[in-house]
mmCIF file of C-alpha atoms in Angstrom:
data_model
loop_
_atom_site.group_PDB
_atom_site.id
_atom_site.type_symbol
_atom_site.label_atom_id
_atom_site.label_comp_id
_atom_site.label_asym_id
_atom_site.label_seq_id
_atom_site.Cartn_x
_atom_site.Cartn_y
_atom_site.Cartn_z
ATOM 1 C CA MET A 124 165.792 186.930 87.659
ATOM 2 C CA LYS A 125 161.751 186.293 88.725
ATOM 3 C CA GLN A 126 159.862 188.126 90.504
ATOM 4 C CA ILE A 127 160.820 187.832 94.792
ATOM 5 C CA HIS A 128 158.561 189.184 97.100
ATOM 6 C CA SER A 129 159.345 191.517 100.588
ATOM 7 C CA SER A 130 156.070 190.303 101.794
ATOM 8 C CA PHE A 131 153.967 186.893 102.120
ATOM 9 C CA GLU A 132 150.983 189.609 101.806
ATOM 10 C CA GLU A 133 152.096 190.988 98.436
ATOM 11 C CA ALA A 134 152.786 187.214 97.233
ATOM 12 C CA VAL A 135 149.315 186.127 97.459
ATOM 13 C CA SER A 136 148.168 189.504 97.076
ATOM 14 C CA GLU A 137 146.575 188.437 93.811
ATOM 15 C CA ILE A 138 145.017 185.589 94.756
ATOM 16 C CA LYS A 139 141.398 186.075 93.712
ATOM 17 C CA ASP A 140 137.645 184.983 95.003
ATOM 18 C CA GLY A 141 136.888 181.055 93.880
ATOM 19 C CA ALA A 142 140.399 180.835 92.539
ATOM 20 C CA THR A 143 141.985 176.872 92.088
ATOM 21 C CA LEU A 144 144.796 176.077 94.425
ATOM 22 C CA LEU A 145 147.758 173.160 93.683
ATOM 23 C CA VAL A 146 148.870 172.933 97.437
ATOM 24 C CA GLY A 147 152.425 171.122 98.383
ATOM 25 C CA GLY A 148 153.250 169.336 100.836
ATOM 26 C CA PHE A 149 153.041 166.097 103.040
ATOM 27 C CA GLY A 150 150.673 165.454 105.999
ATOM 28 C CA LEU A 151 152.721 168.845 107.697
ATOM 29 C CA CYS A 152 156.202 168.404 106.389
ATOM 30 C CA GLY A 153 156.937 170.704 103.507
ATOM 31 C CA ILE A 154 153.739 172.662 103.238
ATOM 32 C CA PRO A 155 153.837 177.052 102.424
ATOM 33 C CA GLU A 156 152.824 177.856 105.877
ATOM 34 C CA ASN A 157 153.969 181.016 105.315
ATOM 35 C CA LEU A 158 151.843 181.738 102.230
ATOM 36 C CA ILE A 159 149.039 180.288 103.917
ATOM 37 C CA LYS A 160 148.914 181.808 106.878
ATOM 38 C CA ALA A 161 148.927 185.409 104.689
ATOM 39 C CA LEU A 162 146.129 183.734 102.372
ATOM 40 C CA ARG A 163 144.073 183.254 105.766
ATOM 41 C CA GLU A 164 144.728 187.097 106.273
ATOM 42 C CA HIS A 165 144.149 188.011 102.477
ATOM 43 C CA GLY A 166 140.375 186.120 103.139
ATOM 44 C CA ALA A 167 139.956 185.114 99.540
ATOM 45 C CA LYS A 168 136.915 183.041 100.018
ATOM 46 C CA HIS A 169 135.033 180.108 97.056
ATOM 47 C CA LEU A 170 138.450 178.686 96.802
ATOM 48 C CA THR A 171 138.766 174.445 95.511
ATOM 49 C CA VAL A 172 142.156 173.442 96.947
ATOM 50 C CA ILE A 173 143.861 170.188 95.196
ATOM 51 C CA SER A 174 146.629 168.462 97.829
ATOM 52 C CA ASN A 175 147.816 165.568 99.415
ATOM 53 C CA ASN A 176 145.363 166.303 102.849
ATOM 54 C CA CYS A 177 144.116 169.604 104.644
ATOM 55 C CA GLY A 178 146.149 170.070 107.062
ATOM 56 C CA VAL A 179 145.136 170.082 110.997
ATOM 57 C CA ASP A 180 142.630 172.607 112.805
ATOM 58 C CA ASP A 181 145.069 174.963 113.593
ATOM 59 C CA TRP A 182 147.920 174.851 111.228
ATOM 60 C CA GLY A 183 148.290 174.882 107.620
ATOM 61 C CA LEU A 184 145.026 174.420 105.130
ATOM 62 C CA GLY A 185 142.731 173.948 108.811
ATOM 63 C CA LEU A 186 144.074 177.427 108.551
ATOM 64 C CA LEU A 187 142.176 177.929 105.452
ATOM 65 C CA LEU A 188 138.996 175.863 106.340
ATOM 66 C CA GLU A 189 138.732 177.446 110.031
ATOM 67 C CA ASN A 190 137.816 180.878 108.364
ATOM 68 C CA LYS A 191 135.392 178.892 105.695
ATOM 69 C CA GLN A 192 137.619 180.025 102.471
ATOM 70 C CA ILE A 193 137.137 176.321 100.962
ATOM 71 C CA ASP A 194 134.932 175.235 99.159
ATOM 72 C CA LYS A 195 135.873 172.122 97.008
ATOM 73 C CA ILE A 196 138.504 169.960 98.149
ATOM 74 C CA TYR A 197 140.469 167.229 96.003
ATOM 75 C CA ALA A 198 142.842 165.287 98.641
ATOM 76 C CA SER A 199 143.485 161.338 99.946
ATOM 77 C CA TYR A 200 143.586 161.623 103.311
ATOM 78 C CA VAL A 201 141.748 163.684 105.796
ATOM 79 C CA GLY A 202 141.934 162.320 109.093
ATOM 80 C CA GLU A 203 143.177 164.495 111.293
ATOM 81 C CA ASN A 204 141.244 167.517 110.433
ATOM 82 C CA LYS A 205 137.794 167.946 113.323
ATOM 83 C CA GLU A 206 136.646 170.730 111.245
ATOM 84 C CA PHE A 207 136.683 169.348 108.160
ATOM 85 C CA GLU A 208 134.985 166.629 109.352
ATOM 86 C CA ARG A 209 131.888 169.003 110.637
ATOM 87 C CA GLN A 210 132.141 171.054 107.593
ATOM 88 C CA VAL A 211 131.359 167.848 105.278
ATOM 89 C CA LEU A 212 128.607 166.390 107.654
ATOM 90 C CA ALA A 213 127.278 169.785 107.443
ATOM 91 C CA GLY A 214 127.389 169.652 103.457
ATOM 92 C CA GLU A 215 129.338 173.151 103.740
ATOM 93 C CA LEU A 216 132.368 171.471 102.424
ATOM 94 C CA GLU A 217 132.473 169.562 99.399
ATOM 95 C CA VAL A 218 134.806 166.598 98.986
ATOM 96 C CA GLU A 219 136.587 164.299 96.241
ATOM 97 C CA LEU A 220 138.643 161.828 97.997
ATOM 98 C CA VAL A 221 141.337 160.624 95.169
ATOM 99 C CA PRO A 222 143.828 157.560 95.570
ATOM 100 C CA GLN A 223 147.116 158.773 96.630
ATOM 101 C CA GLY A 224 148.802 156.993 93.568
ATOM 102 C CA SER A 225 146.157 158.902 91.187
ATOM 103 C CA LEU A 226 146.307 161.836 92.962
ATOM 104 C CA ALA A 227 150.323 162.237 92.267
ATOM 105 C CA GLU A 228 149.590 161.475 88.451
ATOM 106 C CA ARG A 229 147.050 164.026 88.103
ATOM 107 C CA ILE A 230 149.008 166.511 89.143
ATOM 108 C CA ARG A 231 152.205 165.197 87.035
ATOM 109 C CA ALA A 232 149.695 165.061 84.345
ATOM 110 C CA GLY A 233 148.516 168.317 84.012
ATOM 111 C CA GLY A 234 152.369 169.584 84.679
ATOM 112 C CA ALA A 235 153.096 167.500 81.417
ATOM 113 C CA GLY A 236 150.191 169.506 79.740
ATOM 114 C CA ILE A 237 148.301 165.283 79.311
ATOM 115 C CA PRO A 238 145.080 166.033 80.318
ATOM 116 C CA ALA A 239 143.802 162.391 80.503
ATOM 117 C CA PHE A 240 144.930 158.710 81.659
ATOM 118 C CA TYR A 241 143.573 155.467 82.595
ATOM 119 C CA THR A 242 144.725 153.941 85.673
ATOM 120 C CA PRO A 243 143.297 150.667 87.715
ATOM 121 C CA ALA A 244 142.609 152.604 90.674
ATOM 122 C CA GLY A 245 139.504 152.727 91.810
ATOM 123 C CA VAL A 246 138.430 150.422 89.238
ATOM 124 C CA GLY A 247 135.032 148.517 90.633
ATOM 125 C CA THR A 248 134.678 151.845 93.424
ATOM 126 C CA LYS A 249 133.288 155.222 94.567
ATOM 127 C CA VAL A 250 136.182 156.220 93.124
ATOM 128 C CA ALA A 251 134.768 154.976 89.689
ATOM 129 C CA GLU A 252 131.091 156.441 89.318
ATOM 130 C CA GLY A 253 130.803 158.577 86.191
ATOM 131 C CA LYS A 254 134.237 158.029 84.998
ATOM 132 C CA GLU A 255 134.893 156.223 81.478
ATOM 133 C CA VAL A 256 135.973 152.658 82.394
ATOM 134 C CA ARG A 257 138.328 150.805 79.433
ATOM 135 C CA THR A 258 139.990 147.567 79.461
ATOM 136 C CA PHE A 259 143.245 147.177 77.904
ATOM 137 C CA ASN A 260 144.721 143.255 77.739
ATOM 138 C CA GLY A 261 141.827 142.135 79.607
ATOM 139 C CA LYS A 262 142.050 144.715 82.658
ATOM 140 C CA GLU A 263 139.441 147.158 83.120
ATOM 141 C CA TYR A 264 141.116 150.813 83.832
ATOM 142 C CA LEU A 265 139.502 153.985 84.617
ATOM 143 C CA LEU A 266 139.818 157.492 82.924
ATOM 144 C CA GLU A 267 141.032 159.998 84.940
ATOM 145 C CA GLU A 268 141.654 164.184 84.381
ATOM 146 C CA ALA A 269 144.129 165.461 85.416
ATOM 147 C CA PHE A 270 144.890 168.439 87.618
ATOM 148 C CA THR A 271 145.939 172.431 86.335
ATOM 149 C CA ALA A 272 145.488 175.338 89.074
ATOM 150 C CA ASP A 273 145.251 179.011 88.621
ATOM 151 C CA PHE A 274 148.434 178.875 91.603
ATOM 152 C CA SER A 275 150.988 176.275 92.348
ATOM 153 C CA LEU A 276 151.852 177.019 96.411
ATOM 154 C CA VAL A 277 154.855 175.248 97.472
ATOM 155 C CA ARG A 278 157.665 175.278 99.864
ATOM 156 C CA ALA A 279 161.205 174.599 98.783
ATOM 157 C CA TYR A 280 164.485 173.728 101.350
ATOM 158 C CA LYS A 281 166.511 176.053 99.018
ATOM 159 C CA GLY A 282 166.039 178.083 95.806
ATOM 160 C CA ASP A 283 168.171 180.383 93.338
ATOM 161 C CA THR A 284 167.165 183.699 92.052
ATOM 162 C CA HIS A 285 166.086 182.003 89.047
ATOM 163 C CA GLY A 286 163.632 179.874 90.598
ATOM 164 C CA ASN A 287 165.514 176.871 90.286
ATOM 165 C CA LEU A 288 164.164 174.964 93.468
ATOM 166 C CA VAL A 289 165.834 171.694 96.047
ATOM 167 C CA TYR A 290 163.431 170.253 98.235
ATOM 168 C CA ARG A 291 164.797 168.233 101.250
ATOM 169 C CA LYS A 292 163.258 164.723 102.550
ATOM 170 C CA THR A 293 159.934 163.512 102.667
ATOM 171 C CA ALA A 294 159.196 167.358 101.234
ATOM 172 C CA GLN A 295 160.329 165.829 97.723
ATOM 173 C CA ASN A 296 157.198 163.963 96.595
ATOM 174 C CA PHE A 297 154.194 166.179 95.912
ATOM 175 C CA ASN A 298 156.016 169.809 95.652
ATOM 176 C CA PRO A 299 157.651 169.755 92.628
ATOM 177 C CA LEU A 300 154.446 167.719 90.787
ATOM 178 C CA VAL A 301 152.827 170.476 92.310
ATOM 179 C CA ALA A 302 155.127 173.446 90.810
ATOM 180 C CA ALA A 303 155.065 172.330 86.970
ATOM 181 C CA ALA A 304 151.429 172.090 87.116
ATOM 182 C CA GLY A 305 149.634 175.610 88.547
ATOM 183 C CA LYS A 306 149.570 179.112 86.025
ATOM 184 C CA VAL A 307 151.644 181.216 88.604
ATOM 185 C CA THR A 308 153.670 179.097 90.682
ATOM 186 C CA ILE A 309 154.462 181.150 94.027
ATOM 187 C CA ALA A 310 157.978 179.411 95.993
ATOM 188 C CA GLU A 311 158.397 179.572 99.409
ATOM 189 C CA VAL A 312 161.551 179.001 99.955
ATOM 190 C CA GLU A 313 163.558 178.536 103.717
ATOM 191 C CA GLU A 314 167.110 179.356 102.167
ATOM 192 C CA LEU A 315 167.438 182.082 98.735
ATOM 193 C CA VAL A 316 170.483 181.729 97.140
ATOM 194 C CA GLU A 317 172.343 183.377 94.025
ATOM 195 C CA VAL A 318 172.436 181.211 90.636
ATOM 196 C CA GLY A 319 175.270 179.010 90.666
ATOM 197 C CA GLU A 320 175.138 177.764 93.413
ATOM 198 C CA LEU A 321 172.945 174.798 93.909
ATOM 199 C CA ASP A 322 174.586 171.921 92.139
ATOM 200 C CA PRO A 323 172.650 171.449 88.496
ATOM 201 C CA GLU A 324 172.117 167.694 89.509
ATOM 202 C CA LYS A 325 170.304 167.761 92.386
ATOM 203 C CA ILE A 326 167.745 170.556 91.254
ATOM 204 C CA HIS A 327 164.012 168.861 91.394
ATOM 205 C CA THR A 328 161.910 172.239 89.618
ATOM 206 C CA PRO A 329 163.871 173.750 87.261
ATOM 207 C CA SER A 330 163.404 177.711 87.399
ATOM 208 C CA ILE A 331 160.691 177.244 84.070
ATOM 209 C CA TYR A 332 158.035 176.633 86.763
ATOM 210 C CA VAL A 333 158.556 179.265 89.052
ATOM 211 C CA ASN A 334 156.977 182.613 88.542
ATOM 212 C CA GLN A 335 157.327 184.286 92.072
ATOM 213 C CA LEU A 336 159.792 183.578 95.716
ATOM 214 C CA ILE A 337 159.643 184.518 98.553
ATOM 215 C CA VAL A 338 162.190 183.715 102.029
ATOM 216 C CA GLY A 339 160.389 183.140 105.046
ATOM 217 C CA GLU A 340 161.210 181.297 108.647
ATOM 218 C CA GLN A 341 159.183 178.200 109.114
ATOM 219 C CA GLU A 342 157.847 176.742 112.626
ATOM 220 C CA LYS A 343 157.985 173.063 111.086
ATOM 221 C CA ARG A 344 155.050 171.918 113.246
ATOM 222 C CA ILE A 345 154.977 167.861 113.499
ATOM 223 C CA GLU A 346 150.981 166.795 112.702
ATOM 224 C CA ARG A 347 151.631 163.286 115.143
ATOM 225 C CA ARG A 348 154.438 163.164 117.707
ATOM 226 C CA THR A 349 155.560 159.959 118.972
ATOM 227 C CA LEU A 350 157.881 158.603 121.438
ATOM 228 C CA ALA A 351 158.924 155.363 122.271
ATOM 229 C CA GLN A 352 158.778 154.341 125.327
ATOM 230 C CA VAL A 353 161.630 153.879 127.959
#
């Protein structure tokens, strides 16, 4: 049985200034929203964050940006956050944009214990600056290093008390990768069940990758609502 926290404040209490965080989710879908809110209250600063994007101005990782807790972020999409734009232009935030496939693979490699890999994505662009480029079978590839972190924060649809996790729909993309690549993985779950209640063939993250759990009720905000014209 894994450590199960009774409060989100307790769950993030070990995250110190200068920590590196991997954060799951895609846009606002599947983000560990209560862990992020608690981390804002906790106040750890000088964080390096690796995530697909950085939330919006008043939600998700945007809350940590607003509170000046993030020094550097690796992300693939950052177009929904005006405070993000302001901090970058003001030189207050260091950003490394990573092609989305490379971001996913760098996290996956970190979880698999693979230190680096070659990919054609980014060859001939600013992404390749300062990186090793080699030719295989007549095609150029650049060397990308794996991502790992002090803490991984993920959100799952269901978890059991051993730490096995199941995600729903779009939340399945980055959360399983993020869960495997952190030294300490904290899972915010919508529902916690007893061992044996999850179908073993439908578990996305095995318990070996999860250290701590907490149950939360999420707001599940929508990043951009689009309605059909009637």
